């Protein structure tokens, strides 16, 4: 799945396609989030912040694991969809100015959004709201373009000139250069998302590159999407879109923990 072009304006553009995003985009594998959270996923209820939460795809998985979840996103349109997710509280806010107290959460999780952040400002904020021994987890769903029809879909959405693999953002250099976080661990998980014809169209429309096209060019892309569906799907069976999820997890450094105690006391559990 593409990360699109990073930048705050393109990030906010997702608000205009919130319904398409919710209908067309996949969830995240439970196994992936359990791995990201580690001990926090199995030892009782934890406070989890889903940052850049969008329509709540990742927040819903965290809530289903039994955690207390707050979803933060700058888009009111996205959060309007997210509020329908059971067990999730929502707040309008940004990664660069998180509307939570110092040391108030056990985990910060980011699904499909870290590349949008101003990292120089966001990483200190994430370190600030994490408790000692808290975890930062980053997740991205990507199309499995080894499958020929998925590769054709990918090209139709992103354009003929798009280079394969160029959409897979690598957060490792940013995390390793920060003195606020320690070693980074990585994981990868496979999963599938079932779609009908309308769902495949919604998936295409959820990409900012498609949503900002002129009406005639957008319809041209959707005609290509329909042709791929016709040549691949076997109704009434759903079309199974294969994905892999890249995951990264890291923990606040001693410096981050020390700076947090200087700034303010750690907040008590919610």
GROMACS .gro file of C-alpha atoms in nm:
model
  270
    1UNK     CA    1   0.000   0.000   0.000
    2UNK     CA    2   0.130   0.338  -0.088
    3UNK     CA    3   0.233   0.590   0.173
    4UNK     CA    4   0.154   0.869  -0.077
    5UNK     CA    5   0.365   1.186  -0.072
    6UNK     CA    6   0.440   1.306   0.282
    7UNK     CA    7   0.330   1.652   0.384
    8UNK     CA    8   0.067   1.810   0.608
    9UNK     CA    9  -0.157   1.931   0.326
   10UNK     CA   10  -0.176   1.587   0.166
   11UNK     CA   11  -0.230   1.438   0.513
   12UNK     CA   12  -0.534   1.657   0.575
   13UNK     CA   13  -0.670   1.570   0.230
   14UNK     CA   14  -0.767   1.227   0.363
   15UNK     CA   15  -1.051   1.391   0.555
   16UNK     CA   16  -1.237   1.440   0.228
   17UNK     CA   17  -1.231   1.064   0.157
   18UNK     CA   18  -1.292   0.929   0.508
   19UNK     CA   19  -1.577   0.701   0.400
   20UNK     CA   20  -1.375   0.554   0.113
   21UNK     CA   21  -1.076   0.506   0.344
   22UNK     CA   22  -1.287   0.318   0.598
   23UNK     CA   23  -1.457   0.102   0.335
   24UNK     CA   24  -1.156   0.022   0.118
   25UNK     CA   25  -0.853   0.005   0.345
   26UNK     CA   26  -0.770  -0.313   0.538
   27UNK     CA   27  -0.744  -0.353   0.911
   28UNK     CA   28  -0.417  -0.461   1.077
   29UNK     CA   29  -0.341  -0.820   1.183
   30UNK     CA   30  -0.403  -0.888   1.551
   31UNK     CA   31  -0.072  -1.078   1.558
   32UNK     CA   32   0.113  -0.771   1.433
   33UNK     CA   33  -0.022  -0.541   1.702
   34UNK     CA   34   0.031  -0.805   1.973
   35UNK     CA   35   0.394  -0.828   1.864
   36UNK     CA   36   0.432  -0.448   1.866
   37UNK     CA   37   0.286  -0.416   2.215
   38UNK     CA   38   0.477  -0.713   2.352
   39UNK     CA   39   0.424  -0.750   2.725
   40UNK     CA   40   0.162  -0.475   2.719
   41UNK     CA   41  -0.063  -0.692   2.502
   42UNK     CA   42  -0.087  -0.982   2.742
   43UNK     CA   43  -0.041  -0.846   3.095
   44UNK     CA   44  -0.363  -0.661   3.173
   45UNK     CA   45  -0.527  -0.348   3.046
   46UNK     CA   46  -0.298  -0.077   2.914
   47UNK     CA   47  -0.343   0.284   2.804
   48UNK     CA   48  -0.278   0.299   2.430
   49UNK     CA   49  -0.259   0.608   2.209
   50UNK     CA   50  -0.331   0.557   1.839
   51UNK     CA   51  -0.162   0.859   1.684
   52UNK     CA   52  -0.274   0.968   1.337
   53UNK     CA   53  -0.560   0.726   1.392
   54UNK     CA   54  -0.766   0.811   1.085
   55UNK     CA   55  -1.091   0.615   1.085
   56UNK     CA   56  -0.971   0.389   1.367
   57UNK     CA   57  -0.854   0.078   1.183
   58UNK     CA   58  -0.564   0.018   1.425
   59UNK     CA   59  -0.745   0.158   1.729
   60UNK     CA   60  -1.018  -0.102   1.681
   61UNK     CA   61  -0.763  -0.384   1.697
   62UNK     CA   62  -0.611  -0.242   2.017
   63UNK     CA   63  -0.956  -0.208   2.176
   64UNK     CA   64  -1.042  -0.566   2.079
   65UNK     CA   65  -0.728  -0.678   2.265
   66UNK     CA   66  -0.880  -0.527   2.578
   67UNK     CA   67  -0.683  -0.202   2.610
   68UNK     CA   68  -0.803   0.149   2.686
   69UNK     CA   69  -0.754   0.336   2.360
   70UNK     CA   70  -0.754   0.704   2.272
   71UNK     CA   71  -0.739   0.792   1.902
   72UNK     CA   72  -0.584   1.125   1.801
   73UNK     CA   73  -0.604   1.268   1.449
   74UNK     CA   74  -0.608   1.618   1.296
   75UNK     CA   75  -0.906   1.535   1.073
   76UNK     CA   76  -1.250   1.580   1.225
   77UNK     CA   77  -1.396   1.391   0.926
   78UNK     CA   78  -1.177   1.088   0.997
   79UNK     CA   79  -1.258   1.096   1.368
   80UNK     CA   80  -1.630   1.111   1.294
   81UNK     CA   81  -1.592   0.759   1.151
   82UNK     CA   82  -1.355   0.652   1.428
   83UNK     CA   83  -1.611   0.745   1.696
   84UNK     CA   84  -1.825   0.452   1.579
   85UNK     CA   85  -1.554   0.208   1.696
   86UNK     CA   86  -1.654   0.054   2.033
   87UNK     CA   87  -1.418   0.117   2.323
   88UNK     CA   88  -1.223   0.401   2.160
   89UNK     CA   89  -1.212   0.762   2.278
   90UNK     CA   90  -1.120   1.030   2.023
   91UNK     CA   91  -0.943   1.365   2.036
   92UNK     CA   92  -0.858   1.613   1.762
   93UNK     CA   93  -0.483   1.670   1.771
   94UNK     CA   94  -0.152   1.627   1.593
   95UNK     CA   95   0.163   1.423   1.649
   96UNK     CA   96   0.357   1.746   1.687
   97UNK     CA   97   0.134   1.863   1.975
   98UNK     CA   98  -0.027   1.564   2.146
   99UNK     CA   99  -0.321   1.664   2.370
  100UNK     CA  100  -0.224   1.426   2.653
  101UNK     CA  101  -0.032   1.461   2.979
  102UNK     CA  102   0.332   1.369   3.037
  103UNK     CA  103   0.383   0.995   3.091
  104UNK     CA  104   0.015   0.915   3.043
  105UNK     CA  105   0.021   0.613   2.808
  106UNK     CA  106   0.188   0.272   2.799
  107UNK     CA  107   0.205   0.258   2.420
  108UNK     CA  108   0.192   0.487   2.120
  109UNK     CA  109   0.091   0.307   1.802
  110UNK     CA  110   0.092   0.458   1.454
  111UNK     CA  111  -0.072   0.282   1.162
  112UNK     CA  112  -0.001   0.406   0.811
  113UNK     CA  113   0.073   0.761   0.929
  114UNK     CA  114   0.426   0.810   1.068
  115UNK     CA  115   0.557   0.933   0.732
  116UNK     CA  116   0.317   1.230   0.754
  117UNK     CA  117   0.468   1.357   1.081
  118UNK     CA  118   0.720   1.635   1.132
  119UNK     CA  119   0.958   1.393   1.301
  120UNK     CA  120   1.177   1.656   1.467
  121UNK     CA  121   0.871   1.774   1.661
  122UNK     CA  122   0.672   1.451   1.684
  123UNK     CA  123   0.935   1.223   1.839
  124UNK     CA  124   0.987   1.446   2.148
  125UNK     CA  125   0.610   1.460   2.190
  126UNK     CA  126   0.578   1.083   2.165
  127UNK     CA  127   0.860   1.036   2.418
  128UNK     CA  128   0.691   1.289   2.647
  129UNK     CA  129   0.356   1.108   2.668
  130UNK     CA  130   0.504   0.758   2.704
  131UNK     CA  131   0.556   0.612   3.049
  132UNK     CA  132   0.891   0.456   3.142
  133UNK     CA  133   0.919   0.120   2.960
  134UNK     CA  134   0.641   0.229   2.723
  135UNK     CA  135   0.662   0.125   2.359
  136UNK     CA  136   0.638   0.309   2.027
  137UNK     CA  137   0.501   0.089   1.750
  138UNK     CA  138   0.484   0.178   1.381
  139UNK     CA  139   0.287  -0.031   1.130
  140UNK     CA  140   0.237  -0.013   0.754
  141UNK     CA  141   0.018  -0.231   0.533
  142UNK     CA  142   0.161  -0.291   0.185
  143UNK     CA  143   0.016  -0.459  -0.119
  144UNK     CA  144   0.185  -0.789  -0.201
  145UNK     CA  145   0.286  -0.693  -0.553
  146UNK     CA  146   0.444  -1.032  -0.619
  147UNK     CA  147   0.088  -1.128  -0.724
  148UNK     CA  148   0.045  -1.013  -1.089
  149UNK     CA  149  -0.307  -0.866  -1.060
  150UNK     CA  150  -0.210  -0.679  -0.744
  151UNK     CA  151   0.088  -0.534  -0.930
  152UNK     CA  152  -0.149  -0.414  -1.206
  153UNK     CA  153  -0.378  -0.259  -0.944
  154UNK     CA  154  -0.084  -0.088  -0.779
  155UNK     CA  155   0.026   0.060  -1.112
  156UNK     CA  156  -0.328   0.176  -1.197
  157UNK     CA  157  -0.360   0.363  -0.868
  158UNK     CA  158  -0.012   0.513  -0.856
  159UNK     CA  159   0.053   0.576  -1.223
  160UNK     CA  160   0.268   0.423  -1.494
  161UNK     CA  161   0.580   0.617  -1.394
  162UNK     CA  162   0.577   0.500  -1.034
  163UNK     CA  163   0.883   0.297  -0.934
  164UNK     CA  164   0.816  -0.035  -0.763
  165UNK     CA  165   0.902  -0.023  -0.394
  166UNK     CA  166   0.939   0.356  -0.384
  167UNK     CA  167   0.620   0.382  -0.178
  168UNK     CA  168   0.755   0.179   0.115
  169UNK     CA  169   0.866   0.434   0.370
  170UNK     CA  170   1.158   0.325   0.593
  171UNK     CA  171   1.143   0.485   0.940
  172UNK     CA  172   1.463   0.316   1.058
  173UNK     CA  173   1.706   0.605   0.986
  174UNK     CA  174   1.479   0.851   1.166
  175UNK     CA  175   1.441   0.630   1.471
  176UNK     CA  176   1.809   0.538   1.490
  177UNK     CA  177   1.919   0.901   1.465
  178UNK     CA  178   1.696   1.005   1.755
  179UNK     CA  179   1.852   1.007   2.101
  180UNK     CA  180   1.505   0.973   2.253
  181UNK     CA  181   1.457   0.608   2.155
  182UNK     CA  182   1.666   0.295   2.185
  183UNK     CA  183   1.718  -0.011   1.964
  184UNK     CA  184   1.455  -0.084   1.699
  185UNK     CA  185   1.306  -0.427   1.636
  186UNK     CA  186   1.121  -0.523   1.318
  187UNK     CA  187   0.857  -0.777   1.220
  188UNK     CA  188   0.647  -0.869   0.918
  189UNK     CA  189   0.303  -1.031   0.906
  190UNK     CA  190   0.081  -1.158   0.622
  191UNK     CA  191  -0.293  -1.104   0.593
  192UNK     CA  192  -0.576  -1.064   0.341
  193UNK     CA  193  -0.862  -0.821   0.289
  194UNK     CA  194  -1.182  -0.936   0.117
  195UNK     CA  195  -1.331  -0.688  -0.131
  196UNK     CA  196  -1.619  -0.676  -0.375
  197UNK     CA  197  -1.628  -0.452  -0.683
  198UNK     CA  198  -1.738  -0.148  -0.485
  199UNK     CA  199  -1.479  -0.211  -0.217
  200UNK     CA  200  -1.199  -0.224  -0.473
  201UNK     CA  201  -1.316   0.109  -0.613
  202UNK     CA  202  -1.325   0.256  -0.263
  203UNK     CA  203  -0.970   0.133  -0.206
  204UNK     CA  204  -0.854   0.327  -0.512
  205UNK     CA  205  -1.048   0.637  -0.407
  206UNK     CA  206  -0.891   0.628  -0.061
  207UNK     CA  207  -0.551   0.712  -0.209
  208UNK     CA  208  -0.481   1.084  -0.217
  209UNK     CA  209  -0.329   1.060  -0.565
  210UNK     CA  210  -0.663   0.936  -0.703
  211UNK     CA  211  -0.887   1.157  -0.490
  212UNK     CA  212  -0.724   1.480  -0.613
  213UNK     CA  213  -0.748   1.393  -0.985
  214UNK     CA  214  -0.992   1.572  -1.214
  215UNK     CA  215  -1.323   1.389  -1.253
  216UNK     CA  216  -1.240   1.258  -1.602
  217UNK     CA  217  -0.896   1.127  -1.500
  218UNK     CA  218  -1.039   0.975  -1.183
  219UNK     CA  219  -1.304   0.792  -1.385
  220UNK     CA  220  -1.029   0.663  -1.615
  221UNK     CA  221  -0.849   0.514  -1.316
  222UNK     CA  222  -1.172   0.359  -1.185
  223UNK     CA  223  -1.237   0.201  -1.525
  224UNK     CA  224  -0.896   0.033  -1.499
  225UNK     CA  225  -0.987  -0.085  -1.147
  226UNK     CA  226  -1.315  -0.232  -1.275
  227UNK     CA  227  -1.130  -0.415  -1.554
  228UNK     CA  228  -0.890  -0.569  -1.303
  229UNK     CA  229  -1.185  -0.682  -1.091
  230UNK     CA  230  -1.363  -0.834  -1.393
  231UNK     CA  231  -1.051  -1.024  -1.495
  232UNK     CA  232  -0.967  -1.152  -1.148
  233UNK     CA  233  -1.274  -1.189  -0.924
  234UNK     CA  234  -1.493  -1.498  -0.922
  235UNK     CA  235  -1.827  -1.380  -0.778
  236UNK     CA  236  -1.994  -1.453  -0.545
  237UNK     CA  237  -1.658  -1.518  -0.378
  238UNK     CA  238  -1.486  -1.200  -0.259
  239UNK     CA  239  -1.164  -1.079  -0.414
  240UNK     CA  240  -0.889  -1.152  -0.160
  241UNK     CA  241  -0.634  -0.872  -0.156
  242UNK     CA  242  -0.301  -0.996  -0.016
  243UNK     CA  243  -0.104  -0.767   0.216
  244UNK     CA  244   0.202  -0.780   0.433
  245UNK     CA  245   0.241  -0.556   0.737
  246UNK     CA  246   0.580  -0.411   0.823
  247UNK     CA  247   0.617  -0.339   1.195
  248UNK     CA  248   0.873  -0.149   1.402
  249UNK     CA  249   0.892  -0.120   1.780
  250UNK     CA  250   1.122   0.080   2.004
  251UNK     CA  251   1.131   0.214   2.359
  252UNK     CA  252   1.217   0.551   2.517
  253UNK     CA  253   1.586   0.596   2.593
  254UNK     CA  254   1.725   0.677   2.938
  255UNK     CA  255   1.760   1.036   2.820
  256UNK     CA  256   1.390   1.053   2.728
  257UNK     CA  257   1.288   0.909   3.064
  258UNK     CA  258   1.514   1.157   3.246
  259UNK     CA  259   1.385   1.455   3.050
  260UNK     CA  260   1.025   1.353   3.119
  261UNK     CA  261   1.080   1.351   3.496
  262UNK     CA  262   1.231   1.700   3.473
  263UNK     CA  263   0.934   1.834   3.278
  264UNK     CA  264   0.653   1.696   3.494
  265UNK     CA  265   0.561   1.396   3.709
  266UNK     CA  266   0.437   1.086   3.536
  267UNK     CA  267   0.059   1.081   3.514
  268UNK     CA  268  -0.125   0.812   3.715
  269UNK     CA  269  -0.305   0.533   3.527
  270UNK     CA  270  -0.634   0.646   3.369
   0.00000   0.00000   0.00000
